[in-house]
PDB file of C-alpha atoms in Angstrom:
ATOM      1  CA  MET N  22      93.129 114.240  90.083  1.00 74.00           C
ATOM      2  CA  GLN N  23      91.685 111.538  92.333  1.00 86.00           C
ATOM      3  CA  ARG N  24      93.942 108.503  92.861  1.00 93.00           C
ATOM      4  CA  ASP N  25      92.499 104.987  92.998  1.00 97.00           C
ATOM      5  CA  THR N  26      93.264 104.328  96.695  1.00 98.00           C
ATOM      6  CA  LEU N  27      92.140 106.233  99.777  1.00 98.00           C
ATOM      7  CA  VAL N  28      93.997 105.888 103.078  1.00 98.00           C
ATOM      8  CA  ILE N  29      91.763 106.680 106.060  1.00 98.00           C
ATOM      9  CA  ILE N  30      93.622 107.834 109.177  1.00 98.00           C
ATOM     10  CA  PRO N  31      91.632 108.619 112.333  1.00 96.00           C
ATOM     11  CA  MET N  32      93.325 111.184 114.547  1.00 96.00           C
ATOM     12  CA  TYR N  33      92.830 112.470 118.058  1.00 94.00           C
ATOM     13  CA  ASN N  34      95.618 114.566 119.566  1.00 94.00           C
ATOM     14  CA  GLU N  35      98.201 113.487 116.983  1.00 95.00           C
ATOM     15  CA  LYS N  36     100.006 116.809 116.473  1.00 96.00           C
ATOM     16  CA  GLU N  37     103.385 115.048 116.764  1.00 95.00           C
ATOM     17  CA  ASN N  38     102.567 112.656 113.920  1.00 96.00           C
ATOM     18  CA  ALA N  39      99.933 114.291 111.703  1.00 97.00           C
ATOM     19  CA  ALA N  40     102.134 116.061 109.152  1.00 98.00           C
ATOM     20  CA  ALA N  41     104.765 113.310 109.015  1.00 97.00           C
ATOM     21  CA  ILE N  42     102.320 110.452 108.430  1.00 97.00           C
ATOM     22  CA  ILE N  43     100.553 112.353 105.648  1.00 98.00           C
ATOM     23  CA  ASP N  44     103.859 113.195 103.979  1.00 98.00           C
ATOM     24  CA  ALA N  45     104.979 109.566 104.232  1.00 98.00           C
ATOM     25  CA  VAL N  46     101.833 108.278 102.515  1.00 98.00           C
ATOM     26  CA  LEU N  47     101.903 110.898  99.765  1.00 97.00           C
ATOM     27  CA  GLY N  48     105.589 110.218  99.183  1.00 97.00           C
ATOM     28  CA  LEU N  49     105.114 106.549  98.329  1.00 97.00           C
ATOM     29  CA  PRO N  50     106.000 105.506  94.765  1.00 95.00           C
ATOM     30  CA  GLY N  51     103.293 104.846  92.227  1.00 93.00           C
ATOM     31  CA  ASP N  52     101.083 107.878  92.895  1.00 92.00           C
ATOM     32  CA  TYR N  53      98.225 105.651  94.118  1.00 97.00           C
ATOM     33  CA  PHE N  54      97.194 107.235  97.401  1.00 98.00           C
ATOM     34  CA  ASP N  55      95.022 110.035  98.677  1.00 98.00           C
ATOM     35  CA  VAL N  56      94.586 110.631 102.421  1.00 98.00           C
ATOM     36  CA  LEU N  57      91.452 111.238 104.459  1.00 98.00           C
ATOM     37  CA  VAL N  58      91.887 112.261 108.101  1.00 98.00           C
ATOM     38  CA  ILE N  59      88.989 111.816 110.514  1.00 98.00           C
ATOM     39  CA  ASP N  60      89.603 114.253 113.363  1.00 97.00           C
ATOM     40  CA  ASP N  61      87.466 114.068 116.516  1.00 94.00           C
ATOM     41  CA  ASN N  62      87.874 117.684 117.615  1.00 94.00           C
ATOM     42  CA  SER N  63      91.450 117.251 118.845  1.00 95.00           C
ATOM     43  CA  PRO N  64      92.225 120.020 121.338  1.00 96.00           C
ATOM     44  CA  ASP N  65      95.943 119.969 120.477  1.00 95.00           C
ATOM     45  CA  GLY N  66      95.533 121.528 117.015  1.00 96.00           C
ATOM     46  CA  THR N  67      95.807 118.350 114.935  1.00 97.00           C
ATOM     47  CA  ALA N  68      93.133 119.569 112.493  1.00 97.00           C
ATOM     48  CA  GLU N  69      95.014 122.794 111.767  1.00 98.00           C
ATOM     49  CA  ILE N  70      98.152 120.821 110.936  1.00 98.00           C
ATOM     50  CA  VAL N  71      96.162 118.622 108.555  1.00 98.00           C
ATOM     51  CA  LYS N  72      94.624 121.690 106.911  1.00 98.00           C
ATOM     52  CA  GLY N  73      98.122 122.935 106.269  1.00 98.00           C
ATOM     53  CA  ARG N  74      98.812 119.786 104.301  1.00 98.00           C
ATOM     54  CA  ILE N  75      95.493 120.179 102.461  1.00 98.00           C
ATOM     55  CA  ALA N  76      96.648 123.609 101.301  1.00 98.00           C
ATOM     56  CA  GLU N  77      99.955 122.147 100.115  1.00 97.00           C
ATOM     57  CA  HIS N  78      98.385 119.127  98.402  1.00 96.00           C
ATOM     58  CA  PRO N  79      94.941 120.143  97.110  1.00 95.00           C
ATOM     59  CA  GLY N  80      92.886 117.166  96.005  1.00 95.00           C
ATOM     60  CA  ARG N  81      95.120 114.656  97.750  1.00 97.00           C
ATOM     61  CA  VAL N  82      94.551 115.382 101.438  1.00 98.00           C
ATOM     62  CA  HIS N  83      91.083 115.676 102.964  1.00 98.00           C
ATOM     63  CA  ILE N  84      89.600 115.995 106.432  1.00 98.00           C
ATOM     64  CA  VAL N  85      86.309 115.151 108.114  1.00 98.00           C
ATOM     65  CA  GLU N  86      85.943 116.996 111.402  1.00 97.00           C
ATOM     66  CA  ARG N  87      83.616 115.574 114.026  1.00 96.00           C
ATOM     67  CA  ALA N  88      82.266 117.156 117.189  1.00 91.00           C
ATOM     68  CA  GLY N  89      84.104 114.885 119.630  1.00 86.00           C
ATOM     69  CA  LYS N  90      85.426 111.405 120.348  1.00 85.00           C
ATOM     70  CA  LEU N  91      82.849 109.051 118.856  1.00 86.00           C
ATOM     71  CA  GLY N  92      84.912 105.882 118.662  1.00 87.00           C
ATOM     72  CA  LEU N  93      87.370 104.335 116.236  1.00 90.00           C
ATOM     73  CA  GLY N  94      84.734 102.241 114.493  1.00 93.00           C
ATOM     74  CA  THR N  95      82.456 105.181 113.731  1.00 94.00           C
ATOM     75  CA  ALA N  96      85.456 107.128 112.411  1.00 96.00           C
ATOM     76  CA  TYR N  97      86.213 104.398 109.901  1.00 97.00           C
ATOM     77  CA  ILE N  98      82.550 104.006 108.943  1.00 96.00           C
ATOM     78  CA  ALA N  99      82.429 107.731 108.197  1.00 97.00           C
ATOM     79  CA  GLY N 100      85.580 107.359 106.120  1.00 98.00           C
ATOM     80  CA  PHE N 101      84.258 104.326 104.235  1.00 98.00           C
ATOM     81  CA  LYS N 102      81.077 106.172 103.283  1.00 98.00           C
ATOM     82  CA  TRP N 103      83.131 109.189 102.191  1.00 98.00           C
ATOM     83  CA  ALA N 104      85.269 106.946  99.988  1.00 98.00           C
ATOM     84  CA  LEU N 105      82.291 105.146  98.427  1.00 98.00           C
ATOM     85  CA  ASP N 106      80.774 108.501  97.485  1.00 97.00           C
ATOM     86  CA  ARG N 107      83.935 109.255  95.502  1.00 96.00           C
ATOM     87  CA  GLU N 108      84.540 106.058  93.529  1.00 90.00           C
ATOM     88  CA  TYR N 109      87.827 104.925  95.055  1.00 97.00           C
ATOM     89  CA  LYS N 110      88.684 101.341  94.039  1.00 98.00           C
ATOM     90  CA  TYR N 111      90.656 100.479  97.179  1.00 98.00           C
ATOM     91  CA  ILE N 112      90.126 101.814 100.691  1.00 98.00           C
ATOM     92  CA  CYS N 113      92.783 101.394 103.381  1.00 98.00           C
ATOM     93  CA  GLU N 114      92.795 102.047 107.110  1.00 98.00           C
ATOM     94  CA  MET N 115      95.845 102.699 109.252  1.00 97.00           C
ATOM     95  CA  ASP N 116      97.004 104.310 112.489  1.00 95.00           C
ATOM     96  CA  ALA N 117      98.471 107.796 112.637  1.00 95.00           C
ATOM     97  CA  ASP N 118     101.403 106.969 114.910  1.00 93.00           C
ATOM     98  CA  PHE N 119     103.734 105.050 112.529  1.00 95.00           C
ATOM     99  CA  SER N 120     103.035 101.738 114.261  1.00 94.00           C
ATOM    100  CA  HIS N 121     102.056 100.755 110.721  1.00 95.00           C
ATOM    101  CA  ASN N 122     104.817 101.356 108.182  1.00 96.00           C
ATOM    102  CA  PRO N 123     103.333 103.488 105.369  1.00 97.00           C
ATOM    103  CA  ALA N 124     105.466 101.597 102.824  1.00 97.00           C
ATOM    104  CA  ASP N 125     103.431  98.476 103.594  1.00 98.00           C
ATOM    105  CA  LEU N 126     100.403 100.171 102.037  1.00 98.00           C
ATOM    106  CA  LEU N 127     101.885  99.192  98.682  1.00 98.00           C
ATOM    107  CA  LYS N 128     101.818  95.503  99.651  1.00 98.00           C
ATOM    108  CA  LEU N 129      98.259  95.673 100.949  1.00 98.00           C
ATOM    109  CA  ARG N 130      96.984  97.488  97.877  1.00 98.00           C
ATOM    110  CA  GLN N 131      98.763  95.054  95.558  1.00 98.00           C
ATOM    111  CA  ALA N 132      97.255  92.046  97.330  1.00 98.00           C
ATOM    112  CA  VAL N 133      93.761  93.350  96.573  1.00 98.00           C
ATOM    113  CA  ALA N 134      94.472  94.892  93.149  1.00 98.00           C
ATOM    114  CA  SER N 135      96.030  91.628  91.925  1.00 98.00           C
ATOM    115  CA  GLY N 136      92.997  89.599  93.004  1.00 97.00           C
ATOM    116  CA  GLN N 137      94.876  87.721  95.708  1.00 97.00           C
ATOM    117  CA  GLY N 138      92.182  88.758  98.155  1.00 98.00           C
ATOM    118  CA  ASP N 139      89.161  91.004  98.564  1.00 98.00           C
ATOM    119  CA  VAL N 140      90.465  92.166 101.945  1.00 98.00           C
ATOM    120  CA  ALA N 141      94.183  92.384 102.776  1.00 98.00           C
ATOM    121  CA  VAL N 142      95.171  92.463 106.443  1.00 98.00           C
ATOM    122  CA  GLY N 143      98.548  93.775 107.567  1.00 98.00           C
ATOM    123  CA  SER N 144      99.263  90.892 109.928  1.00 96.00           C
ATOM    124  CA  ARG N 145     101.537  90.859 112.964  1.00 94.00           C
ATOM    125  CA  TYR N 146     101.094  87.127 113.534  1.00 93.00           C
ATOM    126  CA  VAL N 147     100.902  85.316 110.202  1.00 92.00           C
ATOM    127  CA  THR N 148     104.661  84.574 110.245  1.00 90.00           C
ATOM    128  CA  GLY N 149     105.199  84.416 113.999  1.00 86.00           C
ATOM    129  CA  VAL N 150     105.077  87.447 116.290  1.00 88.00           C
ATOM    130  CA  ASN N 151     106.310  90.583 114.533  1.00 87.00           C
ATOM    131  CA  VAL N 152     105.893  93.308 117.159  1.00 86.00           C
ATOM    132  CA  VAL N 153     108.578  95.769 118.241  1.00 88.00           C
ATOM    133  CA  ASN N 154     108.765  97.754 121.501  1.00 78.00           C
ATOM    134  CA  TRP N 155     105.610  96.413 123.111  1.00 77.00           C
ATOM    135  CA  PRO N 156     105.799  95.158 126.704  1.00 80.00           C
ATOM    136  CA  MET N 157     105.734  91.352 126.749  1.00 85.00           C
ATOM    137  CA  GLY N 158     102.422  91.362 128.616  1.00 82.00           C
ATOM    138  CA  ARG N 159     100.731  93.347 125.874  1.00 79.00           C
ATOM    139  CA  VAL N 160     102.230  91.158 123.156  1.00 82.00           C
ATOM    140  CA  LEU N 161     100.906  88.027 124.845  1.00 83.00           C
ATOM    141  CA  MET N 162      97.505  89.617 125.470  1.00 81.00           C
ATOM    142  CA  SER N 163      97.146  90.669 121.827  1.00 81.00           C
ATOM    143  CA  TYR N 164      98.437  87.380 120.408  1.00 82.00           C
ATOM    144  CA  TYR N 165      96.214  85.166 122.517  1.00 83.00           C
ATOM    145  CA  ALA N 166      93.222  87.456 122.051  1.00 82.00           C
ATOM    146  CA  SER N 167      93.540  86.973 118.290  1.00 83.00           C
ATOM    147  CA  LYS N 168      93.889  83.224 118.811  1.00 85.00           C
ATOM    148  CA  TYR N 169      90.766  83.225 120.995  1.00 87.00           C
ATOM    149  CA  VAL N 170      88.815  85.168 118.361  1.00 86.00           C
ATOM    150  CA  ARG N 171      89.928  82.758 115.659  1.00 87.00           C
ATOM    151  CA  ILE N 172      88.720  79.765 117.702  1.00 88.00           C
ATOM    152  CA  VAL N 173      85.351  81.324 118.568  1.00 87.00           C
ATOM    153  CA  THR N 174      84.531  82.694 115.122  1.00 86.00           C
ATOM    154  CA  GLY N 175      86.170  80.100 112.900  1.00 88.00           C
ATOM    155  CA  MET N 176      87.830  82.804 110.816  1.00 91.00           C
ATOM    156  CA  PRO N 177      91.048  81.693 109.087  1.00 92.00           C
ATOM    157  CA  VAL N 178      92.758  84.939 110.156  1.00 94.00           C
ATOM    158  CA  ARG N 179      95.628  85.029 112.639  1.00 93.00           C
ATOM    159  CA  ASP N 180      95.612  88.772 113.362  1.00 93.00           C
ATOM    160  CA  THR N 181      91.911  89.358 113.917  1.00 91.00           C
ATOM    161  CA  THR N 182      92.318  92.689 115.738  1.00 89.00           C
ATOM    162  CA  ALA N 183      94.664  94.226 113.144  1.00 93.00           C
ATOM    163  CA  GLY N 184      93.897  97.822 112.235  1.00 94.00           C
ATOM    164  CA  PHE N 185      95.997  97.962 109.061  1.00 97.00           C
ATOM    165  CA  VAL N 186      93.687  96.782 106.287  1.00 98.00           C
ATOM    166  CA  CYS N 187      92.897  97.327 102.605  1.00 98.00           C
ATOM    167  CA  TYR N 188      89.389  96.649 101.265  1.00 98.00           C
ATOM    168  CA  SER N 189      88.212  96.424  97.699  1.00 98.00           C
ATOM    169  CA  ARG N 190      85.406  98.797  96.850  1.00 98.00           C
ATOM    170  CA  GLN N 191      83.116  95.817  96.231  1.00 97.00           C
ATOM    171  CA  VAL N 192      83.463  94.587  99.808  1.00 98.00           C
ATOM    172  CA  LEU N 193      82.488  97.872 101.425  1.00 98.00           C
ATOM    173  CA  SER N 194      79.736  98.463  98.859  1.00 97.00           C
ATOM    174  CA  GLU N 195      78.071  95.191  99.829  1.00 97.00           C
ATOM    175  CA  PHE N 196      78.378  95.733 103.589  1.00 96.00           C
ATOM    176  CA  ASP N 197      75.495  97.341 105.446  1.00 94.00           C
ATOM    177  CA  LEU N 198      77.837  99.744 107.202  1.00 95.00           C
ATOM    178  CA  ASP N 199      75.083 101.085 109.446  1.00 93.00           C
ATOM    179  CA  LYS N 200      74.769  97.635 111.041  1.00 90.00           C
ATOM    180  CA  ILE N 201      78.407  97.474 112.157  1.00 90.00           C
ATOM    181  CA  ARG N 202      77.879  97.906 115.894  1.00 85.00           C
ATOM    182  CA  PHE N 203      81.255  97.934 117.655  1.00 84.00           C
ATOM    183  CA  LYS N 204      83.293 101.092 118.217  1.00 80.00           C
ATOM    184  CA  GLY N 205      86.656  99.918 119.583  1.00 76.00           C
ATOM    185  CA  TYR N 206      88.961  97.047 118.695  1.00 74.00           C
ATOM    186  CA  ALA N 207      85.955  94.760 118.308  1.00 85.00           C
ATOM    187  CA  PHE N 208      85.154  96.854 115.228  1.00 90.00           C
ATOM    188  CA  GLN N 209      88.216  95.385 113.527  1.00 92.00           C
ATOM    189  CA  ILE N 210      87.061  91.869 114.365  1.00 91.00           C
ATOM    190  CA  GLU N 211      83.504  92.547 113.203  1.00 92.00           C
ATOM    191  CA  MET N 212      84.654  93.888 109.835  1.00 95.00           C
ATOM    192  CA  LYS N 213      86.788  90.829 109.134  1.00 95.00           C
ATOM    193  CA  PHE N 214      84.111  88.456 110.408  1.00 92.00           C
ATOM    194  CA  THR N 215      81.466  90.129 108.235  1.00 93.00           C
ATOM    195  CA  ALA N 216      83.680  89.822 105.155  1.00 96.00           C
ATOM    196  CA  HIS N 217      84.327  86.163 105.974  1.00 94.00           C
ATOM    197  CA  GLN N 218      80.603  85.482 106.471  1.00 91.00           C
ATOM    198  CA  MET N 219      79.862  87.113 103.109  1.00 94.00           C
ATOM    199  CA  ARG N 220      82.372  84.776 101.425  1.00 95.00           C
ATOM    200  CA  PHE N 221      84.891  87.451 100.575  1.00 97.00           C
ATOM    201  CA  LYS N 222      88.501  86.275 100.586  1.00 97.00           C
ATOM    202  CA  VAL N 223      90.538  87.691 103.466  1.00 98.00           C
ATOM    203  CA  VAL N 224      94.321  87.393 103.042  1.00 98.00           C
ATOM    204  CA  GLU N 225      97.089  88.292 105.479  1.00 98.00           C
ATOM    205  CA  VAL N 226     100.189  90.201 104.434  1.00 98.00           C
ATOM    206  CA  PRO N 227     103.075  90.005 106.939  1.00 97.00           C
ATOM    207  CA  ILE N 228     104.133  93.312 108.485  1.00 96.00           C
ATOM    208  CA  ILE N 229     106.276  94.444 111.412  1.00 95.00           C
ATOM    209  CA  PHE N 230     104.297  96.454 113.958  1.00 94.00           C
ATOM    210  CA  VAL N 231     106.304  99.074 115.871  1.00 92.00           C
ATOM    211  CA  ASN N 232     104.927 100.685 119.022  1.00 85.00           C
ATOM    212  CA  ARG N 233     104.431 104.420 118.718  1.00 61.00           C
ATOM    213  CA  MET N 234     107.387 106.688 119.503  1.00 63.00           C
ATOM    214  CA  LEU N 235     105.456 109.978 119.791  1.00 59.00           C
ATOM    215  CA  GLY N 236     102.075 110.849 121.264  1.00 49.00           C
ATOM    216  CA  THR N 237      99.860 108.844 123.591  1.00 55.00           C
ATOM    217  CA  SER N 238      98.269 105.440 122.988  1.00 52.00           C
ATOM    218  CA  LYS N 239      94.456 105.362 122.883  1.00 51.00           C
ATOM    219  CA  MET N 240      94.326 101.711 124.027  1.00 52.00           C
ATOM    220  CA  ASN N 241      92.526 100.930 127.278  1.00 49.00           C
ATOM    221  CA  SER N 242      91.100  97.890 129.067  1.00 51.00           C
ATOM    222  CA  GLY N 243      87.500  98.773 128.155  1.00 53.00           C
ATOM    223  CA  ILE N 244      88.299  98.753 124.439  1.00 53.00           C
ATOM    224  CA  PHE N 245      90.125  95.441 124.791  1.00 56.00           C
ATOM    225  CA  GLY N 246      87.290  93.954 126.845  1.00 60.00           C
ATOM    226  CA  GLU N 247      84.816  94.892 124.126  1.00 61.00           C
ATOM    227  CA  ALA N 248      86.877  92.876 121.671  1.00 59.00           C
ATOM    228  CA  LEU N 249      87.035  89.801 123.906  1.00 62.00           C
ATOM    229  CA  PHE N 250      83.357  89.650 124.822  1.00 66.00           C
ATOM    230  CA  GLY N 251      81.998  91.079 121.587  1.00 68.00           C
ATOM    231  CA  VAL N 252      83.117  88.078 119.543  1.00 70.00           C
ATOM    232  CA  ILE N 253      80.746  85.814 121.455  1.00 63.00           C
ATOM    233  CA  ARG N 254      77.857  88.040 120.416  1.00 69.00           C
ATOM    234  CA  LEU N 255      79.102  88.095 116.825  1.00 65.00           C
ATOM    235  CA  LYS N 256      79.235  84.321 116.672  1.00 65.00           C
ATOM    236  CA  TRP N 257      75.884  83.887 118.387  1.00 61.00           C
ATOM    237  CA  ASN N 258      74.200  86.355 116.028  1.00 67.00           C
ATOM    238  CA  SER N 259      75.655  84.620 112.984  1.00 64.00           C
ATOM    239  CA  VAL N 260      74.374  81.227 114.159  1.00 54.00           C
ATOM    240  CA  PHE N 261      70.944  82.677 115.003  1.00 53.00           C
ATOM    241  CA  ASN N 262      70.667  84.412 111.615  1.00 55.00           C
ATOM    242  CA  ARG N 263      71.692  81.255 109.790  1.00 52.00           C
ATOM    243  CA  LYS N 264      69.031  79.210 111.589  1.00 45.00           C
ATOM    244  CA  ARG N 265      66.437  81.875 110.885  1.00 47.00           C
ATOM    245  CA  ARG N 266      67.250  81.868 107.162  1.00 46.00           C
ATOM    246  CA  ARG N 267      66.968  78.084 107.056  1.00 47.00           C
ATOM    247  CA  SER N 268      63.604  78.276 108.808  1.00 46.00           C
ATOM    248  CA  GLU N 269      62.347  80.882 106.352  1.00 47.00           C
ATOM    249  CA  LEU N 270      63.482  78.774 103.393  1.00 44.00           C
ATOM    250  CA  ALA N 271      61.864  75.668 104.851  1.00 47.00           C
ATOM    251  CA  GLY N 272      58.621  77.543 105.432  1.00 50.00           C
TER     252      GLY N 272
END
């Protein structure tokens, strides 16, 4: 039996976390969640671990295997399209490394299911700075990057780079997913900005973000740089498109 909510979890070399994160999601109360893993040909055997869970939980755990590392954004786009083909009402994204508490999926789903928002963001910064075990430099970089994005784009979202999100089916159905261009952390910004531009309601749900205990972080300066400079292009394109639409209407 298909549940009403799909949790998409990209994985690359997550053998330490793969089985535990799947078990944690499936063990949540309410029987709402199925899991889809997007594996980018992890050489450490992550996919085989996931397939073990598929055998134990047929119909609840799924995997899409890709040929190699194609970027976080493309992994989620693949997952979104997979979910839309299967009539899920709510589609969530989260990390594999327990930096996002699986129990908070219930809060994100409820925020969308209750009509509080069309997109629910698990926010580190809506009630201050709720980050555990990050070096202070990284906390400051992330916090002020989100502040910068908010100023440039005008989005009323404090945690613009958050990767713990629940979307209603309607939101993703109305997106042109093939036009989402960014692959790294800028992908998270672009998704929220697109929803905001399309007049969907984006709400923030406070969470506590905990730095991974096992495995290796996939964060690097190139990914972060894409987020910082990509927002200027996003804003410029939105202004240009708005002016073009006005010109077409006037003509």
